[in-house]
mmCIF file of C-alpha atoms and ligand atoms in Angstrom:
data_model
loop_
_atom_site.group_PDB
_atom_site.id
_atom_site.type_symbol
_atom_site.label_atom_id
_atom_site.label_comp_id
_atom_site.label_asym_id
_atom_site.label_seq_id
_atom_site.Cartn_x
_atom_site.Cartn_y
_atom_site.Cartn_z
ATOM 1 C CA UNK A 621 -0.169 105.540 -102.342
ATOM 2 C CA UNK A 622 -2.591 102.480 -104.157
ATOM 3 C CA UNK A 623 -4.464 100.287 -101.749
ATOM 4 C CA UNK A 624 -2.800 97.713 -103.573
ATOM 5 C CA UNK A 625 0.401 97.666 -105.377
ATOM 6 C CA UNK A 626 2.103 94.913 -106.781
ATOM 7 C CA UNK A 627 5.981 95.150 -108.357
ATOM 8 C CA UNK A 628 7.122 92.150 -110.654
ATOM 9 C CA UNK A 629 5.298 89.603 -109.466
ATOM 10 C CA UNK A 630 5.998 85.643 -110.391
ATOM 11 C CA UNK A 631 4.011 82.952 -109.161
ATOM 12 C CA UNK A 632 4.282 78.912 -110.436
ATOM 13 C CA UNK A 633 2.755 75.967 -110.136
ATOM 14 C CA UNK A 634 6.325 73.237 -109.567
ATOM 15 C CA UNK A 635 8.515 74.387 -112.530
ATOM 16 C CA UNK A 636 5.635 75.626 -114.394
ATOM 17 C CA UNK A 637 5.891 79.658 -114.023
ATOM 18 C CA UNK A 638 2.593 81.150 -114.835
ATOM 19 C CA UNK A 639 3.406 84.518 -114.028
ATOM 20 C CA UNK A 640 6.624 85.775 -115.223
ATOM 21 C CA UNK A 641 6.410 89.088 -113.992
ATOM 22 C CA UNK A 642 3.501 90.818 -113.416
ATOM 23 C CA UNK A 643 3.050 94.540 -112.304
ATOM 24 C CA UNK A 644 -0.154 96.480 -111.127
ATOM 25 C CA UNK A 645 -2.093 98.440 -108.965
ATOM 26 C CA UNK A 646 -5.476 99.753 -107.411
ATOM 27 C CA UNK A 647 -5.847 102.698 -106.223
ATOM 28 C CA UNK A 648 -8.406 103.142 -103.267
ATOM 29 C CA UNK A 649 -11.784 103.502 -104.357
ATOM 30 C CA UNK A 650 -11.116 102.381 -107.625
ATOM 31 C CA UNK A 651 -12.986 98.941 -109.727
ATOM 32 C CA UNK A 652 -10.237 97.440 -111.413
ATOM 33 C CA UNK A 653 -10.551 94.384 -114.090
ATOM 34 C CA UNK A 654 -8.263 91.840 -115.122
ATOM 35 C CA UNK A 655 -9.474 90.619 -118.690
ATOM 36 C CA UNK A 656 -7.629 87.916 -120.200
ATOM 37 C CA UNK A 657 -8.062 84.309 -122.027
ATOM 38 C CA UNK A 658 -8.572 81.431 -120.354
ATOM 39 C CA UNK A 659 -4.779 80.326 -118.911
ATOM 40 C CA UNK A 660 -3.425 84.014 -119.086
ATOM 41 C CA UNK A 661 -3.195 83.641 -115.315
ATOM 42 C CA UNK A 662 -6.064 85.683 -113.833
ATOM 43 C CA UNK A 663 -6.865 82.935 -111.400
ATOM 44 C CA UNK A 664 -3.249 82.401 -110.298
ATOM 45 C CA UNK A 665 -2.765 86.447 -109.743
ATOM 46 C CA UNK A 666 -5.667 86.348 -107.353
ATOM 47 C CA UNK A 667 -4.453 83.538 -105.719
ATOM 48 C CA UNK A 668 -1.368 85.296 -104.854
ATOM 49 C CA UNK A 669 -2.937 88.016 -103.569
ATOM 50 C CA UNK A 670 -4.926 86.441 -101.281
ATOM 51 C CA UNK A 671 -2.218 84.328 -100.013
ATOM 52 C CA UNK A 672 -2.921 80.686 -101.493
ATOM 53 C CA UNK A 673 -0.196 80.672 -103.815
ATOM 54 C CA UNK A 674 3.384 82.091 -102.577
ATOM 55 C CA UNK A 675 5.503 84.528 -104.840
ATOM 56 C CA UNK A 676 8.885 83.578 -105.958
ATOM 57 C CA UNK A 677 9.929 86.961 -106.959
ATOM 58 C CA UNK A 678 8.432 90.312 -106.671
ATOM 59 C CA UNK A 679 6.208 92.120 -103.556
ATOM 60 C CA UNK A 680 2.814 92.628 -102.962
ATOM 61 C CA UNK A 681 2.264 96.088 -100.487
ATOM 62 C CA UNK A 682 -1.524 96.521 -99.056
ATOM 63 C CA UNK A 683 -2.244 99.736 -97.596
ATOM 64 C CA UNK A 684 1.535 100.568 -97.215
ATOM 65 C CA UNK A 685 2.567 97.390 -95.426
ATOM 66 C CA UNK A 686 4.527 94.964 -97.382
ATOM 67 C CA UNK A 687 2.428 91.718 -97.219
ATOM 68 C CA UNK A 688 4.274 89.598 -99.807
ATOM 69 C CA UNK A 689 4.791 86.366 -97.611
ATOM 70 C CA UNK A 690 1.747 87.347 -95.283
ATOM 71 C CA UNK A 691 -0.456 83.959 -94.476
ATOM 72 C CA UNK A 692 -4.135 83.827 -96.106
ATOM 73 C CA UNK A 693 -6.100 84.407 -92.977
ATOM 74 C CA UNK A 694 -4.193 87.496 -92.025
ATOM 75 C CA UNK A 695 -4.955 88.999 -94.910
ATOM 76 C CA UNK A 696 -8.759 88.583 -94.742
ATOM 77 C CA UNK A 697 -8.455 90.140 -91.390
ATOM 78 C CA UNK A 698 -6.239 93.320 -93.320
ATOM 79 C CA UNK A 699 -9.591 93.580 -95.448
ATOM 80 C CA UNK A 700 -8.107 91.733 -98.617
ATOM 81 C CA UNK A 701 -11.511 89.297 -99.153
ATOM 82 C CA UNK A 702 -12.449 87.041 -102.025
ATOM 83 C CA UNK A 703 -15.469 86.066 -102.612
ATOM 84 C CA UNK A 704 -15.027 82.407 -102.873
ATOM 85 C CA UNK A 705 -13.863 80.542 -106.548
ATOM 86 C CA UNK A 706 -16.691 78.829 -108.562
ATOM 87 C CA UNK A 707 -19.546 80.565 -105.916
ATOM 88 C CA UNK A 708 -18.167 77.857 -103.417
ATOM 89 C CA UNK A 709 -21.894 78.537 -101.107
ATOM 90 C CA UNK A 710 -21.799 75.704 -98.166
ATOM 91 C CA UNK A 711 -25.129 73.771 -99.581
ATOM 92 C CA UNK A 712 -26.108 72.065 -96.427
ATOM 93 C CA UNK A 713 -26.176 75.610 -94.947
ATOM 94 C CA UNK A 714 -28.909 78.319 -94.983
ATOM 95 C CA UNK A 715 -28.382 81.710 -96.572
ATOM 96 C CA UNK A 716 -28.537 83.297 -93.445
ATOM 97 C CA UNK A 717 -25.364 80.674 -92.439
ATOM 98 C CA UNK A 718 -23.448 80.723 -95.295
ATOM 99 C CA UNK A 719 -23.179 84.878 -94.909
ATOM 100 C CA UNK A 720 -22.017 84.449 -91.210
ATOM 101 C CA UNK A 721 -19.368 82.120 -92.084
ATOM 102 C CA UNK A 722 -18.273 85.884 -93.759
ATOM 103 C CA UNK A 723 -18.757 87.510 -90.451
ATOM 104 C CA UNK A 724 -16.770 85.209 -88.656
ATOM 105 C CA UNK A 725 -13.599 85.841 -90.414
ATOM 106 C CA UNK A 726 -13.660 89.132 -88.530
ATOM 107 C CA UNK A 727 -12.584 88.134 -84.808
ATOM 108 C CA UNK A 728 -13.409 91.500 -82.920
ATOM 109 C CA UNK A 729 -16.696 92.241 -84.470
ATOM 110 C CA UNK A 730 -19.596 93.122 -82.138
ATOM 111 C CA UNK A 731 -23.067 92.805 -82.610
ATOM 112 C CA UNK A 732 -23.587 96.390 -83.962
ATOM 113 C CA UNK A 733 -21.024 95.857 -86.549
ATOM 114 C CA UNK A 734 -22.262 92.325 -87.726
ATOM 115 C CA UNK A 735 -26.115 93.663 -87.815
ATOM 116 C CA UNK A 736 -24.607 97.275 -90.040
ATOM 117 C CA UNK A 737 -23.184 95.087 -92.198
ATOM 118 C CA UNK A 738 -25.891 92.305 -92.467
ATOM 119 C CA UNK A 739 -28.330 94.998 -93.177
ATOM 120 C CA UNK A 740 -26.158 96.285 -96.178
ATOM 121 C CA UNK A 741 -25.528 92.639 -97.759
ATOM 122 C CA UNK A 742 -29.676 92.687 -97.413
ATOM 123 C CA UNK A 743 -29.914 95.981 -99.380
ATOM 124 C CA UNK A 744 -27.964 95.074 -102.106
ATOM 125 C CA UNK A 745 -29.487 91.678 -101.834
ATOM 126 C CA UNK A 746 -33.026 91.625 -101.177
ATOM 127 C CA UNK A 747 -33.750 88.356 -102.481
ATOM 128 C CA UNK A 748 -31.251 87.156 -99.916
ATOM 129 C CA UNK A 749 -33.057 88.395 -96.954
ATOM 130 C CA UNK A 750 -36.421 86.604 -98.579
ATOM 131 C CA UNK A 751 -34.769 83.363 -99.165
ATOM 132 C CA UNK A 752 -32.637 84.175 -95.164
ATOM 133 C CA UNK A 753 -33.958 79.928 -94.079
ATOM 134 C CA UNK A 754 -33.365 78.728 -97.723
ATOM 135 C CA UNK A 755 -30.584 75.811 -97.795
ATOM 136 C CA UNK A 756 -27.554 77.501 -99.926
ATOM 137 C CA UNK A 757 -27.727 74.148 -102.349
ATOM 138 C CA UNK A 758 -30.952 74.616 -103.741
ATOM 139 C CA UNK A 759 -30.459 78.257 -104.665
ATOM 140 C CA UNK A 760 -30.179 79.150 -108.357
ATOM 141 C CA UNK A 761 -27.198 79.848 -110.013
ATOM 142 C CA UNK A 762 -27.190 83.708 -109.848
ATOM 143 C CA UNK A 763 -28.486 82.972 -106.371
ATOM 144 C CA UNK A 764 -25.511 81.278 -105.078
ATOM 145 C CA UNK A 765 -23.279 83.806 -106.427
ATOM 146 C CA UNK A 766 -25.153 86.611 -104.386
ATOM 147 C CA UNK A 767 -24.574 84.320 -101.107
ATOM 148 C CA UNK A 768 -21.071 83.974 -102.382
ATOM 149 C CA UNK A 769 -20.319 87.964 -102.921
ATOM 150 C CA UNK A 770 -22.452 88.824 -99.856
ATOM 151 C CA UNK A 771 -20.775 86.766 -97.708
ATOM 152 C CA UNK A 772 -17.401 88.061 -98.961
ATOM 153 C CA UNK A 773 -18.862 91.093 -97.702
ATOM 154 C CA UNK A 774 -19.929 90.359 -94.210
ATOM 155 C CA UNK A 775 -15.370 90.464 -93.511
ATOM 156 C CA UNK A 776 -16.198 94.405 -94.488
ATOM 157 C CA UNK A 777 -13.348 93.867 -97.134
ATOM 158 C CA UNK A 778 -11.398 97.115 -97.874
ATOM 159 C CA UNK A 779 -10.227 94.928 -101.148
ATOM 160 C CA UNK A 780 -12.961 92.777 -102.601
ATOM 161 C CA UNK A 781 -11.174 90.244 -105.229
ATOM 162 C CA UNK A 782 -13.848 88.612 -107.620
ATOM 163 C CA UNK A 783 -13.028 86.129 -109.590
ATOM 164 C CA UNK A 784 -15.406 85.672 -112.301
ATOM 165 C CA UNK A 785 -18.576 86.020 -111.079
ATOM 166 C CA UNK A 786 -20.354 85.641 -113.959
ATOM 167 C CA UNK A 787 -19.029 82.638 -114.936
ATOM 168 C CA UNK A 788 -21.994 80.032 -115.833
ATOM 169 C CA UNK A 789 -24.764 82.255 -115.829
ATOM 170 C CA UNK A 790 -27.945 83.785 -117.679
ATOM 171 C CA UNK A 791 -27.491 86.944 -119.536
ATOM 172 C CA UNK A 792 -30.126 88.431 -117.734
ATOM 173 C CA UNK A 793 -28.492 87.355 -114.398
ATOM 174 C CA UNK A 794 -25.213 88.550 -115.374
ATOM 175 C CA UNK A 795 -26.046 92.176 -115.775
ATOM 176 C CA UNK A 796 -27.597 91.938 -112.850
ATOM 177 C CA UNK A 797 -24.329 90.720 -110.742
ATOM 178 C CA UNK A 798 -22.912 93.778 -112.773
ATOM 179 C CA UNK A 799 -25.026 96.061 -111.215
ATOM 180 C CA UNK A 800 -24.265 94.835 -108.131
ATOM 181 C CA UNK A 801 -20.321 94.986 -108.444
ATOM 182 C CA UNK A 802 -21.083 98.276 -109.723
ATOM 183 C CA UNK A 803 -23.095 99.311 -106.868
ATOM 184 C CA UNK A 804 -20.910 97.719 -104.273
ATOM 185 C CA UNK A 805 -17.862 99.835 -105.676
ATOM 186 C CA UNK A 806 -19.927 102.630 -105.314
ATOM 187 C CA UNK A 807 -21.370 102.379 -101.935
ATOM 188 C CA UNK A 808 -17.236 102.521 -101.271
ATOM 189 C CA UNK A 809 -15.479 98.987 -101.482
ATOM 190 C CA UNK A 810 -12.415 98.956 -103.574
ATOM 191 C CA UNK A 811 -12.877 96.058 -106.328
ATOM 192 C CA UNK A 812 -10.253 93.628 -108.181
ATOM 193 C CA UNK A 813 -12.439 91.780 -110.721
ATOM 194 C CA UNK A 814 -11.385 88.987 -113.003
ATOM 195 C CA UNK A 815 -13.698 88.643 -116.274
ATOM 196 C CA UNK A 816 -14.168 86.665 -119.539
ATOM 197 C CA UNK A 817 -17.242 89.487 -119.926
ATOM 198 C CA UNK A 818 -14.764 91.846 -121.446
ATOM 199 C CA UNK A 819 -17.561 94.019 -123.087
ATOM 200 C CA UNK A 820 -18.943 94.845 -118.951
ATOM 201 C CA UNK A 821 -16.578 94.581 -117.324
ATOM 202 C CA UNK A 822 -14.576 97.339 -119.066
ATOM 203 C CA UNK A 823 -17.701 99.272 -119.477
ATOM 204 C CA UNK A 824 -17.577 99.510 -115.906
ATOM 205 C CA UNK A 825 -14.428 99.636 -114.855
ATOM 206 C CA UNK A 826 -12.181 102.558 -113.666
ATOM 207 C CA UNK A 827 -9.102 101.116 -115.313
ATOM 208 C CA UNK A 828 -8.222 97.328 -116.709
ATOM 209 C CA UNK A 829 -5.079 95.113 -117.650
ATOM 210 C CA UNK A 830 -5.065 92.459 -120.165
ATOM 211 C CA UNK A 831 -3.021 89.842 -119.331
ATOM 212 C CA UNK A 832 -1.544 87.686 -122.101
ATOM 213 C CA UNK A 833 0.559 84.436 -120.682
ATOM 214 C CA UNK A 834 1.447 85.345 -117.553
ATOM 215 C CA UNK A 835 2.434 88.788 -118.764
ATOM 216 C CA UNK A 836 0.362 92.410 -118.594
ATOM 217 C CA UNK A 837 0.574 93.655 -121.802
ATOM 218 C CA UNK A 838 -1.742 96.387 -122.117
ATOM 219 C CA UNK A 839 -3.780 98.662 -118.985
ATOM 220 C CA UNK A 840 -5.382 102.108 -119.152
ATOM 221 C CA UNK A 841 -8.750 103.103 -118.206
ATOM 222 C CA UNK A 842 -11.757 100.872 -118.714
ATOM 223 C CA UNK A 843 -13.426 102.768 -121.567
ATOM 224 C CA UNK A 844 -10.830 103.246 -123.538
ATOM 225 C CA UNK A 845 -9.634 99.440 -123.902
ATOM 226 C CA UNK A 846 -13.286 99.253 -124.515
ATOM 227 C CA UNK A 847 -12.212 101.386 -127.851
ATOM 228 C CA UNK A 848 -9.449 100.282 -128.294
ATOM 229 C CA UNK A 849 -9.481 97.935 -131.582
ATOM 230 C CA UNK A 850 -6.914 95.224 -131.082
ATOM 231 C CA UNK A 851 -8.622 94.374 -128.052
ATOM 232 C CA UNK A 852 -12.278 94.726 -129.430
ATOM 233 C CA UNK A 853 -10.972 92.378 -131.733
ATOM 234 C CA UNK A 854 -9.072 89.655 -129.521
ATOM 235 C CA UNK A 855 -11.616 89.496 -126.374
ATOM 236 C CA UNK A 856 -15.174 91.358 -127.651
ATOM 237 C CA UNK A 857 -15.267 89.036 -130.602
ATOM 238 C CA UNK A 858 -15.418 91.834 -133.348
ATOM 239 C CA UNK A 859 -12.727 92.863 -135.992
HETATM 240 P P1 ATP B 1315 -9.019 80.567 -116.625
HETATM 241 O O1 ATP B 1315 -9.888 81.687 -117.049
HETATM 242 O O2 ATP B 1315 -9.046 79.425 -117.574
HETATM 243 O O3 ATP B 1315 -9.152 80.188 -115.207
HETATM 244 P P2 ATP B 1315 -6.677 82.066 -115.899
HETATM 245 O O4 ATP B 1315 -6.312 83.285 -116.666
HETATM 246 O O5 ATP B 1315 -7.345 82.256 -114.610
HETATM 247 O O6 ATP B 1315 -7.512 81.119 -116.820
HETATM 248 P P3 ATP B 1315 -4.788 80.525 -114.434
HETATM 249 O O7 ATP B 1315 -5.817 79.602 -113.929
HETATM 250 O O8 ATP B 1315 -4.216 81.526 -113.532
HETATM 251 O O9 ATP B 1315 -5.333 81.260 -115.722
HETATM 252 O O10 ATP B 1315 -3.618 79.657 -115.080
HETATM 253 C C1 ATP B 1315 -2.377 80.204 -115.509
HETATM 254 C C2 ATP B 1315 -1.447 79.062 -115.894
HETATM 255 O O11 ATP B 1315 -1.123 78.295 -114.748
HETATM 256 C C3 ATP B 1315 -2.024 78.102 -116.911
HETATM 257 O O12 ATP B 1315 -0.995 77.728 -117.806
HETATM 258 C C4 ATP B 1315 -2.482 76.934 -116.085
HETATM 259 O O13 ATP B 1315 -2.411 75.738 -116.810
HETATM 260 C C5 ATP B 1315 -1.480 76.934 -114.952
HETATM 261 N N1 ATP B 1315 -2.094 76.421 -113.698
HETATM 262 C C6 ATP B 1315 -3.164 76.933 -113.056
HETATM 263 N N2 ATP B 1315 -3.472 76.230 -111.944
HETATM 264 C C7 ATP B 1315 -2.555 75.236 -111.890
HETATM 265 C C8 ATP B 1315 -2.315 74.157 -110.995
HETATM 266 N N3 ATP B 1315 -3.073 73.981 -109.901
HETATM 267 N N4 ATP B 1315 -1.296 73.325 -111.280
HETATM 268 C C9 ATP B 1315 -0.518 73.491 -112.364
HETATM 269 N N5 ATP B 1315 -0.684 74.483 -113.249
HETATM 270 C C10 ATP B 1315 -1.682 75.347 -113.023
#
């Protein structure tokens, strides 16, 4: 059974339908990427599945249960966590704040729990635990995004959606956030990423669907999208 399985999905915005029927899945364990151009719909598809944006046709089922018209908040707490759009880091916060706004998402933590998991955002983030008093606003860019994905990850998500995290930054910061995604997937959180960064992304992913206009029109395992040529040619920018 997938962690996450969604069946014919269709999501608008008014009478504009921006999904008209979408279908995947993720299996547990597994870093899964949704590539596609700028209005395919990758934003609105994460949107649904964390609750923001209701379905008008089709199911989403987490972990078995069917959580289709499930509110936002309950979903965090049934480990389905984004790390918020466009970094969204509280500025007049410190670091240390901003990651346990994360924490408090999870309503029967105790101390134990929120210290295990502090200490794992800190590994994966050391320059988080340096910067711990720093005031989230005056953070770099790559900086923010760590506070962003690190608090994401003090809810302990058992789904971690991502939605672009590379957006806006250095090249030498983005393969760095790579490596992190990478790692975090690794260390045993199951990932759904959204990327323009076709060319990483699929490098790194276990499987990946394009999505064309609201519509999935091509998946199969990260590598071999990587290969394949029509898509080397539409999203990596060579013929
Ligand atoms: P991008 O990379 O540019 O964010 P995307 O693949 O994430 O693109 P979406 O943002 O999901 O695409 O948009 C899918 C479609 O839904 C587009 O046609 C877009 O114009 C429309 N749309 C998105 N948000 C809204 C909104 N708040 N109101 C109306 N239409 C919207």
């Amino acid at each position: 059974m997938p962690l996450l399985e969604i069946k014919d999905m269709t999501v608008g915005y008014g009478r504009i339908e921006a999904l008209h029927g979408i279908s995947l899945s993720v299996e547990s364990g597994e870093l899964v990427t949704l590539i596609g151009a700028n209005g395919a719909g990758k934003t609105t598809t994460m949107r649904a599945i964390s609750g923001v944006r209701p379905l008008t046709r089709g199911s989403i089922m987490f972990d078995g249960q069917d959580i289709t018209r499930m509110k936002a908040h309950l979903r965090v707490l049934a480990g389905i966590v984004q790390a918020p759009e466009g970094r969204g880091v509280f500025p007049g916060m410190t670091v240390q704040e901003n990651l346990d706004m994360g924490h408090y998402a999870r309503k029967f933590a105790n101390k134990a729990e929120y210290q295990a998991t502090l200490d794992h955002v800190f590994e994966l983030f050391p320059r988080l635990k340096e910067r711990r008093a720093q005031m989230g606003g005056t953070m770099s860019g790559g900086e923010q995004q760590m506070v962003a994905i690190g608090r994401a990850l003090m809810a302990r998500p058992r789904l971690l959606l991502l939605d672009e995290p590379s957006m806006g930054l250095a090249p030498m910061i983005i393969q760095q956030i790579f490596r992190i995604v990478s790692e975090i997937n690794a260390t045993g959180t199951t990932i759904l990423l959204v990327e323009q960064n076709a060319q990483q992304a699929l490098s790194r992913s276990d499987r990946a669907y394009i999505l064309e206009t609201g519509e999935v029109v091509k998946s199969g395992p990260g590598p071999e999208l990587l290969a394949d040529p029509a898509i080397k040619e539409a999203y990596l920018g060579v013929a």
